[in-house]
Amino acid sequence: MDEIKIKFLPDEVSVAVKQGELLLRAAHAAGVHINSSCGGQGTCGKCRVLIKSGAVQGGKTEKLSDHDYAKGYRLACLSHVIEPLEVEIPPESRMNRLVLDQNLSHKPTGRLAAPLNMDALKTKRHRLLVEKKFLHLAPPTMENNSSDLSRTLHALKKQFNIKNIEVDYHVIRNLARVLREGEWKATVTLLSAAAGSLREGRSADRLINIEPGDTAGRYYAVAVDVGTTTVCAELIDMNIRESAAEASDYNRQMKYGEDVISRIIYSQKNDGLATLQKSITDTINGVINTLIDAQKIDRGNICHITVSGNSVMTHILCNLDPRYIRTAPYTPTVNIMPPVKARELGVDLDDHAYLSAVPLVASYVGGDIVAGVLSSGIYRRKGNALFIDIGTNGEIVVGNKEWLVTASCSAGPAFEGGGIRHGMRAAEGAIEEIRIDPDNCEPVIFTIGEKKPRGICGSGIINIIAELLEVGLLDQNGKFRTDAPEGRIREGIDGMEYLLVPSDTSGIDGDIVITEVDIDNFMRAKGAMFAGYQTLLESVGLTYADLDEVIIAGAFGSYIDIEKSIIVGLLPDLPTERFSFIGNSSLAGAKMVTLSTELWEDAMRIAGMMTNFELSDNKSFMDYYVASLFFPHTEIKNFPTVMARFNNIERICGRMRKMHP
Amino acid sequence: MDEIKIKFLPDEVSVAVKQGELLLRAAHAAGVHINSSCGGQGTCGKCRVLIKSGAVQGGKTEKLSDHDYAKGYRLACLSHVIEPLEVEIPPESRMNRLVLDQNLSHKPTGRLAAPLNMDALKTKRHRLLVEKKFLHLAPPTMENNSSDLSRTLHALKKQFNIKNIEVDYHVIRNLARVLREGEWKATVTLLSAAAGSLREGRSADRLINIEPGDTAGRYYAVAVDVGTTTVCAELIDMNIRESAAEASDYNRQMKYGEDVISRIIYSQKNDGLATLQKSITDTINGVINTLIDAQKIDRGNICHITVSGNSVMTHILCNLDPRYIRTAPYTPTVNIMPPVKARELGVDLDDHAYLSAVPLVASYVGGDIVAGVLSSGIYRRKGNALFIDIGTNGEIVVGNKEWLVTASCSAGPAFEGGGIRHGMRAAEGAIEEIRIDPDNCEPVIFTIGEKKPRGICGSGIINIIAELLEVGLLDQNGKFRTDAPEGRIREGIDGMEYLLVPSDTSGIDGDIVITEVDIDNFMRAKGAMFAGYQTLLESVGLTYADLDEVIIAGAFGSYIDIEKSIIVGLLPDLPTERFSFIGNSSLAGAKMVTLSTELWEDAMRIAGMMTNFELSDNKSFMDYYVASLFFPHTEIKNFPTVMARFNNIERICGRMRKMHP
């Protein structure tokens, strides 16, 4: 069969595929990314592309308007290639590097009362998870010709009082040469016993590398937050105990589905697990290469990699079938993964480097949360804290130094722009803020990077809905006021909608709107999160009033407006000073455990003490969820400050009704 | 360059080589074995071959008589191929399987007072080095959905009280599938903590394999004695705790030199170590295949391999450069080798199988001796014992349950037929015994397999020399009596010689003789052994009279005649009931440690408690050595029973001199 050539714009990348191939698959083959939330089911409408020349078969669903179809838009996941094509990937269907870099550089702001801060980790009081020790060995003589290995272990004991060593074959293989090359001076690398401990077990320090001479002043580790969407890493200079470089990239698994469920589904296909595993190691290898290039270090000087990720990411990275995570009774294969040679997993580090994964708690409570709780310090404090990571998989922890309970709730993709007609990632051109003039209902639009608006990012949705509520254009059920002045509020293909940006000023080919369907999807997402907090608090006999602090983790969380999040009922109505942001706490935690075996043991302890609460079949959760499907909440008395604002709104609305009868 | 064809007889194997190639190398390429002690230096004369058609360049040294040269014999190691050839490998240049099988089947005879015998190991009191445990797991529920790994470890703790487990990645990789395939019944394989212990350290049991269902009744281990010359193995049915099959083969390293020194020299060539390492793993793999075929078992059911070998063999097998063993201060890289995946060394067993090496003591005191001492049981008894393994590298241990001292002496190859004009291995046609008629000096010859005589094996040399001494044809300096009757004693190319078999009745093309040079070589070898015992005994303040037992280990030792060995001064003059043979004690020890962690710990203890005595630069040893260069010894008063015999000999000789004036 002849191959058909396709050229993708604006990248100008070409690929030849066989007749009938799906356009989405052709793009993957060409290395061109097209967003796709539903894993190619035709239901998310994210993979809209513009056919510039040639024609495809299929590519139309209800997710594509007749107007767009007429202009040449098609859904890539449903379009079959039948002739040569030029295809443009419009901006809203592409990922954007800007956000990634923001993910990293956006450091925790707000109050952070953790007793453990990064500066404390620079003191030598903390034993490193991996450490180098410079040894002076006594050269062998006829009187003492014990083995090279005994001599090495003896020196470790004598100089550093380190006993109980296990020794990698790799070390023994090089031992004789290295000791003589360094003239009986050598540097050993030790992986702490802490890293190998399986909680129930005990373990020994592990001698993982030996080098001639004194190299103890030169070694690095990598900490990696393996996110479902993005992979963020820091290169840690172990000698000075701080970050030397940062890097991040989109998780290359993205092309196989955007959330963990679609990844699990993909993993069940032929070679699916292997493909996903290679995608994540490719991503990690790319990020490591960036770190190496940034600091111009030798790869061989990286002696460890610590990863923290949710349970699915951790399982896939470790080449473990994640399917049992998804089905009742939701059983992970491992929570505490023994250290494994990085190279055995395809991570391109030296032979001696091990990979350690921050321990998991349960199928839907992963190492990212354990690392987050660790870096928040709430497990060391007396006061009650609520720790939340808002996202497609919302993560909730409640507790203090005595106990920790956790739950994971499937909020859906609304926070990341999924299920929102013009939803998009927090990239340039995303609407993040609006102000509506209560007199004429006209909005002022603020976008990321002050570019022409292209869509609405997650924090933008919160702000838009809060503003619509405040000016009274939206009622507490999430419906547009039918008595609102016409023009901006209108009937669209999904029902009623508010026109944010008309096509003549937008950065895309058409109007940008927010619809009642979008608002309903958002309401379900925030409702799930809120019902999660409530159920979890109730399970330990607490109410919001008992919370001394609310810690918001995650890249998404860092961008939200606390007051507006309270207005829409995503956050509880507490004084704003009780809230704090801690940014990418998963990455921070991965770094912290690398710098301190004490904190690694804390992470093990956190994973062990966390009680997981399954929400999926919990009766209270369902009740709370239904009660949350209102702005801010049906139990309006729990939102006194919002009540006060809304009373004010009523007055405004009354005035408006008078003006536009 | 054109290739030249060579056909080897009697195997009828052909090979094509390039012009100028050495004939010995061509034989290796064809997979045809030719004996060679000197590693191709032209000095041992063992690689004599007969050129049946065609001609070679070179191949003559003083090691080849003019007579043989004229007949077409050449030394393969010095012959260059210049034209097509037919080459016959004569019997004396070939190895012989018969002896190998004898090595295995020749079981310890004589008294064996060890409190540990193989039968005792069949009781369940002993924990196996590797064991299988059948687990009933509680299937996960929503109430208890802990990880598969926690569930497995919990069952191990609950059913068998086994805690402190380390887990191989290999196991985790298969865990979820295996548990479900077996419907929450699974069999785990554990490598005992004992195997991983580095003496100073502690270690944990290691979970190395998991299989669905109950397979606990079906598993095997292999014990291998890795000898410089031969590799002997037993397949152990771990379930019934006894041998299921035996197999052996020549060490394929033989073609690169016959003793450990020539192997070390070879290892320093380009790829030399890799070549030797592959040779020994090839040998082990061949032997394992034989064991598998014999019992028709699955390779996957072999879950461990224990090897015992001298330090050089152990280092090479573990891919460790042995060069430092050979030069002062004689430092091994490891004495206690951590368990290593068999497959990592090229041993063809399942992914999960580890290889454990019986610990070494020093460069010239290896795991074979530790295993030997273990199987002899002397380290558990109160009485003083002398343990000896007579061979090219003679091994000596003196001690009891309180202390053990050991030494290794380089006796040279005379015991294995090296340095003896017609010396050969103990194969069919080897002269093992003679009786000389004192009246006419005519011998009666006894050969192995009652075949036509082809040469003299090691035990035969002892018996011949003892007989020559007893009938008075040889004096105590090792010189033939010049006043002896002519005919059998004559002048040869190496000086005086005794004609054992004239060419018309021999199985080779020529006479078989024993020369004064042969006898001198033997005297040096037995002198080195004897001086070794003396030095070692003196070092601990003992004399022969203090010895409660003398244990003779090794295949060679099993064939020697105690009385005649005393006559020649190879063994001390003690009552014969104090001597016992224990055969291949290295193999027996390797098997014992596999069947009992208690004995594995004993082996560690033995290796730890053995004090090594370097003889090579010891003054006493040199003095004793010189004093031993006499039959039986210059200190004749220490050999009272031999004295009595020799007095009798004097009488016979007096009679002979009278008869043949």
Short mmCIF file of C-alpha atoms in Angstrom, two decimals, chain A residues 140-142 145-151 153 157 163-167 169 172-173 175-177 180 193 198 200-204 206 273 318-321 324 328-338 340 344-345 362 612 614 616-617, chain B residues 140-142 145-151 153 157 163-167 169 172-173 175-177 180 193 198 200-204 206 273 318-321 324 328-338 340 344-345 362 612 614 616-617:
data_model
loop_
_atom_site.label_atom_id
_atom_site.label_comp_id
_atom_site.label_asym_id
_atom_site.label_seq_id
_atom_site.Cartn_x
_atom_site.Cartn_y
_atom_site.Cartn_z
CA PRO A 140 48.27 -4.42 52.12
CA THR A 141 51.42 -5.99 53.48
CA MET A 142 52.56 -9.55 53.95
CA ASN A 145 46.98 -9.15 53.25
CA SER A 146 43.28 -9.32 53.93
CA SER A 147 41.00 -8.95 50.93
CA ASP A 148 40.42 -5.62 49.23
CA LEU A 149 36.81 -5.77 50.34
CA SER A 150 37.64 -6.41 54.01
CA ARG A 151 40.12 -3.56 53.87
CA LEU A 153 34.85 -2.23 55.01
CA LYS A 157 34.15 1.24 60.14
CA LYS A 163 29.07 -1.13 59.84
CA ASN A 164 26.49 -3.53 58.44
CA ILE A 165 27.20 -2.97 54.82
CA GLU A 166 25.78 -4.73 51.82
CA VAL A 167 27.94 -4.50 48.74
CA TYR A 169 28.51 -6.70 42.70
CA ILE A 172 33.38 -5.68 43.77
CA ARG A 173 33.89 -5.89 40.03
CA LEU A 175 37.37 -2.84 43.53
CA ALA A 176 40.92 -4.12 42.95
CA ARG A 177 41.61 -1.73 40.09
CA ARG A 180 45.32 0.54 43.29
CA ALA A 193 19.72 1.74 54.86
CA LEU A 198 10.37 -1.98 53.77
CA GLU A 200 8.49 -4.10 58.53
CA GLY A 201 12.06 -4.92 57.65
CA ARG A 202 15.45 -3.75 58.60
CA SER A 203 18.05 -3.08 56.02
CA ALA A 204 21.73 -2.35 55.72
CA ARG A 206 24.53 -0.43 50.61
CA LEU A 273 2.59 -0.73 29.52
CA CYS A 318 8.47 0.83 37.83
CA ASN A 319 7.05 -1.26 34.99
CA LEU A 320 4.24 -2.60 37.17
CA ASP A 321 0.84 -3.29 35.65
CA TYR A 324 -5.55 -3.42 39.73
CA ALA A 328 -12.29 -2.65 43.28
CA PRO A 329 -10.84 -3.29 45.77
CA TYR A 330 -8.22 -0.89 44.33
CA THR A 331 -5.05 -2.70 45.26
CA PRO A 332 -1.63 -1.32 44.42
CA THR A 333 1.17 -3.83 43.79
CA VAL A 334 3.54 -1.98 46.08
CA ASN A 335 3.29 1.00 48.34
CA ILE A 336 6.90 0.85 49.44
CA MET A 337 9.05 0.10 46.45
CA PRO A 338 12.52 -1.24 47.24
CA VAL A 340 15.95 -0.41 42.09
CA GLU A 344 17.06 -1.38 35.10
CA LEU A 345 14.04 0.88 34.51
CA ALA A 362 -3.07 3.41 48.50
CA ASN A 612 -7.06 6.15 53.46
CA GLU A 614 -12.41 5.52 49.98
CA SER A 616 -16.20 6.36 45.80
CA ASP A 617 -18.87 4.31 47.56
CA PRO B 140 -8.03 -8.03 49.19
CA THR B 141 -11.31 -6.41 50.13
CA MET B 142 -12.48 -2.84 50.30
CA ASN B 145 -6.86 -3.24 50.23
CA SER B 146 -3.25 -3.03 51.29
CA SER B 147 -0.66 -3.54 48.57
CA ASP B 148 0.09 -6.95 47.11
CA LEU B 149 3.56 -6.74 48.59
CA SER B 150 2.34 -5.92 52.12
CA ARG B 151 -0.11 -8.77 51.83
CA LEU B 153 4.99 -10.04 53.60
CA LYS B 157 5.13 -13.25 58.94
CA LYS B 163 10.21 -10.89 59.07
CA ASN B 164 12.92 -8.56 57.84
CA ILE B 165 12.62 -9.29 54.19
CA GLU B 166 14.36 -7.67 51.27
CA VAL B 167 12.55 -8.06 47.99
CA TYR B 169 12.62 -6.14 41.84
CA ILE B 172 7.66 -7.13 42.42
CA ARG B 173 7.56 -7.10 38.65
CA LEU B 175 3.71 -10.00 41.92
CA ALA B 176 0.26 -8.75 40.89
CA ARG B 177 -0.13 -11.28 38.09
CA ARG B 180 -4.16 -13.39 40.98
CA ALA B 193 20.03 -13.95 55.24
CA LEU B 198 29.46 -10.27 55.00
CA GLU B 200 30.81 -7.90 59.84
CA GLY B 201 27.36 -7.15 58.55
CA ARG B 202 23.90 -8.29 59.17
CA SER B 203 21.59 -9.07 56.37
CA ALA B 204 17.97 -9.84 55.70
CA ARG B 206 15.71 -12.02 50.42
CA LEU B 273 39.77 -12.69 31.81
CA CYS B 318 33.04 -13.86 39.48
CA ASN B 319 34.76 -11.89 36.73
CA LEU B 320 37.33 -10.45 39.13
CA ASP B 321 40.88 -9.84 37.96
CA TYR B 324 46.81 -9.49 42.68
CA ALA B 328 53.13 -10.08 46.96
CA PRO B 329 51.41 -9.33 49.26
CA TYR B 330 48.96 -11.80 47.66
CA THR B 331 45.71 -9.95 48.16
CA PRO B 332 42.38 -11.37 47.02
CA THR B 333 39.68 -8.90 45.98
CA VAL B 334 37.07 -10.64 48.08
CA ASN B 335 37.06 -13.51 50.49
CA ILE B 336 33.36 -13.30 51.20
CA MET B 337 31.54 -12.72 47.95
CA PRO B 338 28.01 -11.35 48.30
CA VAL B 340 25.16 -12.43 42.86
CA GLU B 344 24.81 -11.82 35.76
CA LEU B 345 27.85 -14.08 35.61
CA ALA B 362 43.34 -15.90 51.46
CA ASN B 612 46.76 -18.40 56.92
CA GLU B 614 52.45 -17.94 54.03
CA SER B 616 56.66 -19.02 50.31
CA ASP B 617 59.16 -16.90 52.25
#
